[in-house]
Tab-separated table of C-alpha atoms in Angstrom:
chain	number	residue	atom	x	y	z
A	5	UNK	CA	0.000	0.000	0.000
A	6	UNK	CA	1.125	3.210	-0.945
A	7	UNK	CA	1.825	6.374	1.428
A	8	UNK	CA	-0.622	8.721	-0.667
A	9	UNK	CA	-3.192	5.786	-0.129
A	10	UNK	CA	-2.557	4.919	3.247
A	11	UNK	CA	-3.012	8.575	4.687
A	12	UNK	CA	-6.142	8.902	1.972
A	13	UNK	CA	-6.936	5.151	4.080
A	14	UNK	CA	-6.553	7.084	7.350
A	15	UNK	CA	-8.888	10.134	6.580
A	16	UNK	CA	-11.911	8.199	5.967
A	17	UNK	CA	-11.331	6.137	8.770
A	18	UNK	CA	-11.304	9.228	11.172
A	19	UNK	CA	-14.448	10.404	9.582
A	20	UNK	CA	-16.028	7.445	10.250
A	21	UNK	CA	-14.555	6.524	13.853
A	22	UNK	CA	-16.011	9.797	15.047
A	23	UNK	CA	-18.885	10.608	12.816
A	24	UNK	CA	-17.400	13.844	11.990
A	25	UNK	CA	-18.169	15.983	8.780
A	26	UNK	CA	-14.740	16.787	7.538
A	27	UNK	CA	-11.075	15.440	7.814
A	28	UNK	CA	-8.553	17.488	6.822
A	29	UNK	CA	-4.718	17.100	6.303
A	30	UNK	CA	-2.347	20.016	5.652
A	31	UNK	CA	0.768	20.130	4.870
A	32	UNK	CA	4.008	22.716	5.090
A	33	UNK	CA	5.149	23.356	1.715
A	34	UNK	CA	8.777	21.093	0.948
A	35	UNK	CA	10.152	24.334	-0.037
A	36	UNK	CA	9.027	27.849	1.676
A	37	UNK	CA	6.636	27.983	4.656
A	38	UNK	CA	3.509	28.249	2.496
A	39	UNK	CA	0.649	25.286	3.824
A	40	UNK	CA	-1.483	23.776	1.578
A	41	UNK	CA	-4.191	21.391	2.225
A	42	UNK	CA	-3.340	17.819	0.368
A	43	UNK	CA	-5.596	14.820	1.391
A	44	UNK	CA	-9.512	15.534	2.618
A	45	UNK	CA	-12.581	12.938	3.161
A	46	UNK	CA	-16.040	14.289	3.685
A	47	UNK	CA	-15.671	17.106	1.857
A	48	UNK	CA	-18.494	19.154	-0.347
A	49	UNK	CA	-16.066	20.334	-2.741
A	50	UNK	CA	-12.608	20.386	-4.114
A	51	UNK	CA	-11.589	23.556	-2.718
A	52	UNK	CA	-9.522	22.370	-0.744
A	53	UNK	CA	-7.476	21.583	-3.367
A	54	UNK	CA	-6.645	24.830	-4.249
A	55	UNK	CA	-6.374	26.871	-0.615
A	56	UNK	CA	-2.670	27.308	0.290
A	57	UNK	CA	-2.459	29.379	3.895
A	58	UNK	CA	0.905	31.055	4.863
A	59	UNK	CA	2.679	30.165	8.061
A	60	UNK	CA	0.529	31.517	10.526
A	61	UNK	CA	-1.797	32.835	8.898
A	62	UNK	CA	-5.847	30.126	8.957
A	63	UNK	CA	-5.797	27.437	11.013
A	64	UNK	CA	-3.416	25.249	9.318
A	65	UNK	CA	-0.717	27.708	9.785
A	66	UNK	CA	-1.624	28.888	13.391
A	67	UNK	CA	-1.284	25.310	14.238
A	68	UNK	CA	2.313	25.111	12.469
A	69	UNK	CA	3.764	28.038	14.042
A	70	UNK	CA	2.393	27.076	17.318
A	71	UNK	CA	2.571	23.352	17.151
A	72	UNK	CA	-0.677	22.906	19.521
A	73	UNK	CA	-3.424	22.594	18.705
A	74	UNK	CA	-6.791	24.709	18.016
A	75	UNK	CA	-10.714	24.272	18.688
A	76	UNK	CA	-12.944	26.387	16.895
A	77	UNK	CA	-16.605	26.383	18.049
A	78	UNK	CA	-19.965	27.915	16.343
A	79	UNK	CA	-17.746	29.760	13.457
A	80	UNK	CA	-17.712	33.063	13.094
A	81	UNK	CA	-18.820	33.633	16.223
A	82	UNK	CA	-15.924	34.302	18.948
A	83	UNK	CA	-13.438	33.782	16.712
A	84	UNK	CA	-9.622	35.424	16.944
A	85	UNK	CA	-9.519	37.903	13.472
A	86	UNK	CA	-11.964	37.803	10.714
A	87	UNK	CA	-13.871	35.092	9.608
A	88	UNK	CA	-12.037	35.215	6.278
A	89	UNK	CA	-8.811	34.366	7.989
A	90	UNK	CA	-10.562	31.067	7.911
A	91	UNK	CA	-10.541	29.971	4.429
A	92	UNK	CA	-10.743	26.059	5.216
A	93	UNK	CA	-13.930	26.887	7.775
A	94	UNK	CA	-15.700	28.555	4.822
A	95	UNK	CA	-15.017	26.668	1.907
A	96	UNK	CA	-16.614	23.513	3.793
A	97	UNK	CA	-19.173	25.574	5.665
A	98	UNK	CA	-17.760	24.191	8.963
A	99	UNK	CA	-19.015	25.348	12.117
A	100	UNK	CA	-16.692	23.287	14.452
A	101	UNK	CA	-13.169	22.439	14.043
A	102	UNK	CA	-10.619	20.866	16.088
A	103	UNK	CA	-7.143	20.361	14.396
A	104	UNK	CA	-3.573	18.734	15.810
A	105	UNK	CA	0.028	19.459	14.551
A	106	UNK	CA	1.750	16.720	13.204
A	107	UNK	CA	5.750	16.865	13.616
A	108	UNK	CA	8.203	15.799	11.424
A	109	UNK	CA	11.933	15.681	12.933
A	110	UNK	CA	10.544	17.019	15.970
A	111	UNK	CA	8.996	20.381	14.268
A	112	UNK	CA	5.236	21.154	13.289
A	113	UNK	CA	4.912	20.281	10.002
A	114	UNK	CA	1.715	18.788	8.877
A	115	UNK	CA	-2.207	19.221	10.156
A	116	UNK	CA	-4.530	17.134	10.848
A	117	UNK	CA	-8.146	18.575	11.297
A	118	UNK	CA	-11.522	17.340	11.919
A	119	UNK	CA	-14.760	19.666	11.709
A	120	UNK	CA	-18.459	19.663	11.892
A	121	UNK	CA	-21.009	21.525	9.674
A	122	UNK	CA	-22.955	21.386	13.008
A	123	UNK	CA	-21.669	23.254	16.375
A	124	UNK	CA	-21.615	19.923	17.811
A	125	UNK	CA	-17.843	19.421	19.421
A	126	UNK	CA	-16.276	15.968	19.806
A	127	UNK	CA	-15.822	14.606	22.968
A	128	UNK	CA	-12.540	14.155	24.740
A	129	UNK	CA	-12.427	10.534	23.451
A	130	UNK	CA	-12.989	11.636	20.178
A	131	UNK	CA	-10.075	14.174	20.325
A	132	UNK	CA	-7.721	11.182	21.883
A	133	UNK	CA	-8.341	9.600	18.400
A	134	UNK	CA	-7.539	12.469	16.572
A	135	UNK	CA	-4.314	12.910	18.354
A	136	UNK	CA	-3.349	9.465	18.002
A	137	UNK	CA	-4.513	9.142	14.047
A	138	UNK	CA	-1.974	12.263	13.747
A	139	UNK	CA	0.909	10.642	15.868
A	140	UNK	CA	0.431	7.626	13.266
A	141	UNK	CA	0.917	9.998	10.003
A	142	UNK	CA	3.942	11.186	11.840
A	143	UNK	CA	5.401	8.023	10.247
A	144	UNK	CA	3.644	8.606	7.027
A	145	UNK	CA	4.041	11.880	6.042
A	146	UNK	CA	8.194	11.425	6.090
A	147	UNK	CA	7.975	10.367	2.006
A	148	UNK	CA	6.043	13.642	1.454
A	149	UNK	CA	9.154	16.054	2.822
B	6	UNK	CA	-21.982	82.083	7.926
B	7	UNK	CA	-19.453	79.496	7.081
B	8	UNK	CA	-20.769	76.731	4.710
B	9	UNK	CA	-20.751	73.307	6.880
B	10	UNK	CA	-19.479	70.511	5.285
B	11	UNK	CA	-22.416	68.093	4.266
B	12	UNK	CA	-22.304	63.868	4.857
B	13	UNK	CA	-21.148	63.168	1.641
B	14	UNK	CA	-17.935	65.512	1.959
B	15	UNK	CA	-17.633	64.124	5.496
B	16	UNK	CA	-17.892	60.242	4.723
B	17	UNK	CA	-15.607	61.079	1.901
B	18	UNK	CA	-13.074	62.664	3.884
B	19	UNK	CA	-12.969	59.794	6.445
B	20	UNK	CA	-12.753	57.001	3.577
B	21	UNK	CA	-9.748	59.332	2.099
B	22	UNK	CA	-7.939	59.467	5.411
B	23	UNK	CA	-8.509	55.976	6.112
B	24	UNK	CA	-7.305	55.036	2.442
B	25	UNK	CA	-4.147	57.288	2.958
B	26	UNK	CA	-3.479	55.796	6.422
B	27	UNK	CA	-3.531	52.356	5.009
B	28	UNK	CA	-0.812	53.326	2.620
B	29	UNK	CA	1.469	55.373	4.823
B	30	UNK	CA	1.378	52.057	6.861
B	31	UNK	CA	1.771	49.504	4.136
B	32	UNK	CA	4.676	51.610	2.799
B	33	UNK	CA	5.938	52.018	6.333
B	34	UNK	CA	5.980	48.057	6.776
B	35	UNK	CA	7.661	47.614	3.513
B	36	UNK	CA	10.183	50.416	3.242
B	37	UNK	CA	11.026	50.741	6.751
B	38	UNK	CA	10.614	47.746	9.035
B	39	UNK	CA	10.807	45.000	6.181
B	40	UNK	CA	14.129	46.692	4.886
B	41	UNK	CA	15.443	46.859	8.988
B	42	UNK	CA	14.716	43.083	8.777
B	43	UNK	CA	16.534	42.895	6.083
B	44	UNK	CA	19.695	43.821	7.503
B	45	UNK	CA	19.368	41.904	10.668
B	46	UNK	CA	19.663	39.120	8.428
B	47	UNK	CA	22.223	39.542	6.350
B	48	UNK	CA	23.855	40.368	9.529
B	49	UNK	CA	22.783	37.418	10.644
B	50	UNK	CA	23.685	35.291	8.112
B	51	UNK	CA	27.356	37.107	8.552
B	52	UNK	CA	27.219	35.508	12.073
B	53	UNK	CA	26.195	32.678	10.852
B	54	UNK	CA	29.496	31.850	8.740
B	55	UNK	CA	32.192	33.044	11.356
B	56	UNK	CA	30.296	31.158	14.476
B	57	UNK	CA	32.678	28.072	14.548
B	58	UNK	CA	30.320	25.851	17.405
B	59	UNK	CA	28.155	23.493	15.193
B	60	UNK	CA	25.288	24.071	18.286
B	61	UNK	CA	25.646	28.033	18.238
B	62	UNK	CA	25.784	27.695	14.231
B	63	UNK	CA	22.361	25.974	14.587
B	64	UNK	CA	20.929	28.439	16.624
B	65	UNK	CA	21.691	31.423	14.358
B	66	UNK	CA	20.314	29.646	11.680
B	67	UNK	CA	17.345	29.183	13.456
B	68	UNK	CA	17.223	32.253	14.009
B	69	UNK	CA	17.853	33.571	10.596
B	70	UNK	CA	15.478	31.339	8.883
B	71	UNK	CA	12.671	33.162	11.408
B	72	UNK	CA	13.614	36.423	10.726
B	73	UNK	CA	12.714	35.239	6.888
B	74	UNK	CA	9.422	34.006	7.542
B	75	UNK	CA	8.811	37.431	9.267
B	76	UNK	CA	10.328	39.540	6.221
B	77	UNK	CA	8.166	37.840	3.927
B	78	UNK	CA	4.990	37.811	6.431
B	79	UNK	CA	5.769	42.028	6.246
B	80	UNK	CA	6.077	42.488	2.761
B	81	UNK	CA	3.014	40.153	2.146
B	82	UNK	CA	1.027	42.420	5.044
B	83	UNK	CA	2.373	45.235	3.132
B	84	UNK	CA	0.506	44.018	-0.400
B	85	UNK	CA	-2.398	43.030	1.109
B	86	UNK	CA	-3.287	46.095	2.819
B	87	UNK	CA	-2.087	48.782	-0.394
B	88	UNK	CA	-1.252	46.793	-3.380
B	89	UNK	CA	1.741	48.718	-4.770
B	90	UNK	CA	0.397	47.557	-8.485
B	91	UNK	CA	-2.756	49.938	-8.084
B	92	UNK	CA	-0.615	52.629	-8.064
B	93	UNK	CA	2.276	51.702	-10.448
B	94	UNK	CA	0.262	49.640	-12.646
B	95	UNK	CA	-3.252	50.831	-12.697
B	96	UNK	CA	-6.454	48.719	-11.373
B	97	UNK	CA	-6.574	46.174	-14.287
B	98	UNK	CA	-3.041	44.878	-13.247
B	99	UNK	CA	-3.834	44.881	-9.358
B	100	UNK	CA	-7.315	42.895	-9.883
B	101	UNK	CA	-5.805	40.070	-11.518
B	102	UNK	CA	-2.959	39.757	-9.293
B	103	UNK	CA	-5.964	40.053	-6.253
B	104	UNK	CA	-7.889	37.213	-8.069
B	105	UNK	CA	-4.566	35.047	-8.006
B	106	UNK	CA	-4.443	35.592	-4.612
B	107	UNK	CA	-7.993	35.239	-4.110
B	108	UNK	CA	-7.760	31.813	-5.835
B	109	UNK	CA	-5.097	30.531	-3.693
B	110	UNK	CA	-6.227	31.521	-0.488
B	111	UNK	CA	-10.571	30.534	-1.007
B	112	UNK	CA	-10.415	27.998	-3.508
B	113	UNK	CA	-12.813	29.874	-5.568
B	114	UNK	CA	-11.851	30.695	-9.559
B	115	UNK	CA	-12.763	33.695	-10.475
B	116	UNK	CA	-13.184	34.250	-14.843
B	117	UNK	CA	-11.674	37.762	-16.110
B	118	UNK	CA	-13.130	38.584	-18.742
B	119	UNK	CA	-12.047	42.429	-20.135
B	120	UNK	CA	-13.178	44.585	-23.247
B	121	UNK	CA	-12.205	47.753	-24.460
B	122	UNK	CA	-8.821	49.516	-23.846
B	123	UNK	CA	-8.303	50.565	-19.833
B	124	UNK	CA	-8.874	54.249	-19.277
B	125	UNK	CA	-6.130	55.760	-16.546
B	126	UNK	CA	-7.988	56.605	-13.364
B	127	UNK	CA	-7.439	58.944	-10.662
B	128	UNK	CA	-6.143	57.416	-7.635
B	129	UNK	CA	-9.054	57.822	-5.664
B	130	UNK	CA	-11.080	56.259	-8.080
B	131	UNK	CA	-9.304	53.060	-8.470
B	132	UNK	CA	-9.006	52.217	-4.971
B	133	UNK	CA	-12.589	52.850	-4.686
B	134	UNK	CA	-13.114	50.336	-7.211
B	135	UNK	CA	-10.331	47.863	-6.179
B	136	UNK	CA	-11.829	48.456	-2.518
B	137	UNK	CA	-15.602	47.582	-4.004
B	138	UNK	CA	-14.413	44.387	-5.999
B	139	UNK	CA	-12.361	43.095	-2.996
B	140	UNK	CA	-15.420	43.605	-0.713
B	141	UNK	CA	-17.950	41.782	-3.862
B	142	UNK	CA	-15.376	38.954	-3.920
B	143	UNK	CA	-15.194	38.288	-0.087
B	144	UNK	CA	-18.990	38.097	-0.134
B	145	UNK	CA	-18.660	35.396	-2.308
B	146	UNK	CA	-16.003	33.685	0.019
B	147	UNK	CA	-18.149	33.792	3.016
B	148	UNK	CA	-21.960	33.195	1.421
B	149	UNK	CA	-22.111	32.472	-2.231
B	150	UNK	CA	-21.080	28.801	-1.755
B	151	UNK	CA	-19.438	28.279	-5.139
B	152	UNK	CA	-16.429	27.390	-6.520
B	153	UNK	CA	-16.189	29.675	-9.573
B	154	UNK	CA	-17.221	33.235	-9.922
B	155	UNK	CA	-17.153	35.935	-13.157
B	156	UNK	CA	-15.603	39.489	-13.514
B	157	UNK	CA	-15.848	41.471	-16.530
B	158	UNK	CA	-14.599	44.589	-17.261
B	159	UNK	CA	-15.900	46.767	-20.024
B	160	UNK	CA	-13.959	49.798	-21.056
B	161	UNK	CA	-15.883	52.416	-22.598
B	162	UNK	CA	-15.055	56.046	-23.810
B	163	UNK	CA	-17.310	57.714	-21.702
B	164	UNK	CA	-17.882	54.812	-18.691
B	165	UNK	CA	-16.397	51.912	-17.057
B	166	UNK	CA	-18.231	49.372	-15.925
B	167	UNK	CA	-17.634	46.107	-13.657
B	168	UNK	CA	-19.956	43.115	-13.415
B	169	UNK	CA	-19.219	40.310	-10.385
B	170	UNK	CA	-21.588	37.639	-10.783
B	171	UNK	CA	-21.528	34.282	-8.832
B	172	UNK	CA	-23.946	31.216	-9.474
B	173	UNK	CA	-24.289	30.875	-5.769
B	174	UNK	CA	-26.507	30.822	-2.975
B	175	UNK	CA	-27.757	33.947	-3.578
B	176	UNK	CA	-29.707	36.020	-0.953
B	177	UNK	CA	-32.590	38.152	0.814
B	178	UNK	CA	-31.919	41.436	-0.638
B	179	UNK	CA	-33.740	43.142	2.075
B	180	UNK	CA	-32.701	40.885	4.849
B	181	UNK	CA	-29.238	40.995	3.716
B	182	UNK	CA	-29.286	44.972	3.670
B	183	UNK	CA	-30.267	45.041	7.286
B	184	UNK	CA	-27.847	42.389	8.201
B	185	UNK	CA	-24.730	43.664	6.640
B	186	UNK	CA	-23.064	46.501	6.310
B	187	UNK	CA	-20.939	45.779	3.378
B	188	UNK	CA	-23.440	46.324	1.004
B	189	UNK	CA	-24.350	49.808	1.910
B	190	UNK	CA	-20.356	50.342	2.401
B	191	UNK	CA	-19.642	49.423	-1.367
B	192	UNK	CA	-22.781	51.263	-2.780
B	193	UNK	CA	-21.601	54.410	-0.755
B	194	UNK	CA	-18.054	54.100	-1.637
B	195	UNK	CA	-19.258	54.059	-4.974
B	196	UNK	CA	-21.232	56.945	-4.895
B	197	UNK	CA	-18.489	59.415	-3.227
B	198	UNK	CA	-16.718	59.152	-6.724
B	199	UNK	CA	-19.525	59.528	-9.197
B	200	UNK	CA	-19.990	56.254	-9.738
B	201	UNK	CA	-23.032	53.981	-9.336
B	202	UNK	CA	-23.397	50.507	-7.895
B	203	UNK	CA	-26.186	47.641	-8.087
B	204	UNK	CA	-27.106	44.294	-7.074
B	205	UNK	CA	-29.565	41.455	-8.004
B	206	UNK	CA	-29.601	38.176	-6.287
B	207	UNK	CA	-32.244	35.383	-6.320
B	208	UNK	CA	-31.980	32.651	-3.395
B	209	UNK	CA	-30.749	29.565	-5.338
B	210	UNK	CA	-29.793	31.127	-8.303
B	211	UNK	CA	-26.805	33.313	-7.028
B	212	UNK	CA	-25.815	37.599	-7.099
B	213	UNK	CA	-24.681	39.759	-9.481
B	214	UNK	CA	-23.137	42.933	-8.329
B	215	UNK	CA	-22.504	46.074	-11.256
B	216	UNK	CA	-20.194	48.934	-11.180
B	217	UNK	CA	-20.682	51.503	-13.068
B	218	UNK	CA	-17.863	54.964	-13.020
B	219	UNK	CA	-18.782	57.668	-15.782
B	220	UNK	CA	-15.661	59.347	-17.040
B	221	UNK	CA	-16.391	62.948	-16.313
């Protein structure tokens, strides 16, 4: 089995484990700190495809340049900035989002994200699988860099 | 008795001010902190090569490589808040370096089309319209729901005119005009420089939004 397939593999597993509307996974450009968004399951559209967010800058690259991780709950309401800092929130008409760094040689890299198109958060079980689904594309991710 | 300034000179006035402050600080970023940067690190880098310790060389590194991300992150700031294009290039070559931008940070395509041969502006006039089309464009980001939109530009003798039409959601005219503030923003931004602005959306069917600037 491939790498591309296996994280694709891992996505739609997440989305099912925890009945969640979107997985994301981001990624920090090989070369510059640009972050683009490269495997998705769940989602409406292929936007996605298309978004790249600078270092810092969405929730992808908050997450990188703080390597912890972020909740966002009934988007845009209470949220840090504008709403279209959030291009990954709108583009899937998310209302809830929880997303996880994953490191790569010890650095934030890569993102793993899970949201709801309903303000409905996951539980803290639910986040325990997130965290471990993104401790296991630690190991995959390695071919991408 | 002295003449007192009506709402329209006064609305006009604070747009100007805030358009001029914009600048002063976009140019400020660019040409003062971004070039202070700059020299930290090439100085830096200078470091860098005469440190001998492999742990200290790491650490300047480090520390170079951050002070790069932040350069960039300021001259980036700098664009987004007073593309420098508007002014050297005129609106048509600002717009479609927006829409790449646009594109690559919403996923949304937008189609140029242009006709006619582009008409140089006053300065006031295209940020107005640059400022109108951004706001049109981030509508579409945050309610239209689509993943292309359309922009034509027609260039006439005596007019220009803009059409931003999306095949989206579309909306509640009225409840939308009581809800947002946008709208009323672009339509009086348009106004303060002679120009005219107008919108037709159907829920389902999506929102058009025209610009129209006679050439007095």
């Amino acid at each position: 089995m491939n790498q591309s397939f296996e994280i694709a593999h891992m996505c739609e597993s997440i989305l099912s484990k925890i009945a969640t509307d979107f997985v994301g996974l981001a990624l920090q450009n090989r070369e510059g700190p640009d972050v683009r968004w490269h495997y998705a399951a769940g989602n409406s559209n292929d936007k996605y495809k298309k978004i790249t967010v600078r270092y810092g800058k969405g929730i992808a690259g908050k997450v990188i340049s703080t390597g912890s991780p972020i909740t966002v709950n009934n988007f845009p309401d209470n949220i840090y900035g504008k709403a279209l800092e959030y291009p990954i929130m709108l583009a899937e008409k998310l209302l809830y989002a929880y997303a996880v760094p994953i490191f790569y040689k010890g650095a934030p890299k890569g993102v793993l994200l899970v949201g709801r198109r309903t303000n409905k958060p996951i539980n803290e079980g639910e986040q325990n699988i997130v965290r471990q689904a993104a401790l296991s594309l630690e190991g995959m991710i390695s071919g991408l860099f | 008795m002295e003449r007192q300034p009506d709402k329209n000179e006064i609305s006009s006035y604070i747009i100007q001010s805030q358009e001029e402050e914009i600048k002063r600080i976009a140019l400020e970023l660019h040409e003062g902190v971004g070039q202070t940067l700059y020299s930290l690190y090439t100085g830096m880098q200078f470091i860098g090569n005469a440190v001998e310790q492999d742990e200290m060389k790491g650490y300047v590194s480090d520390m170079a490589e951050l002070l790069e991300k932040t350069i960039q992150e300021i001259r980036l700031l700098a664009v987004e808040l007073h593309p420098p294009t508007l002014t050297t290039l005129g609106l048509l070559p600002a717009m479609k370096s927006y829409l790449k931008l646009y594109t690559s940070t919403y996923g949304i395509e937008v189609e140029l089309e242009t006709s006619g041969k582009e008409v140089p502006l006053e300065e006031r006039q295209r940020i107005t319209l640059f400022r109108v089309c951004q706001e049109a464009l981030a509508n579409i980001a945050r309610y239209a729901d689509t993943v292309k939109a359309e922009m034509t530009f027609t260039w006439q003798f005596d007019h220009l005119s803009i059409i931003i039409k999306d095949k989206g959601r579309g909306f509640d005219k009225d409840k939308g005009w009581h809800q947002s503030t946008g709208l009323a923003a672009m339509r009086e931004r348009m106004h303060l420089i002679g120009g005219e602005w107008h919108l037709s959306t159907k829920i389902g069917e999506g929102t058009v939004v025209e610009l129209y600037l006679p050439f007095i």
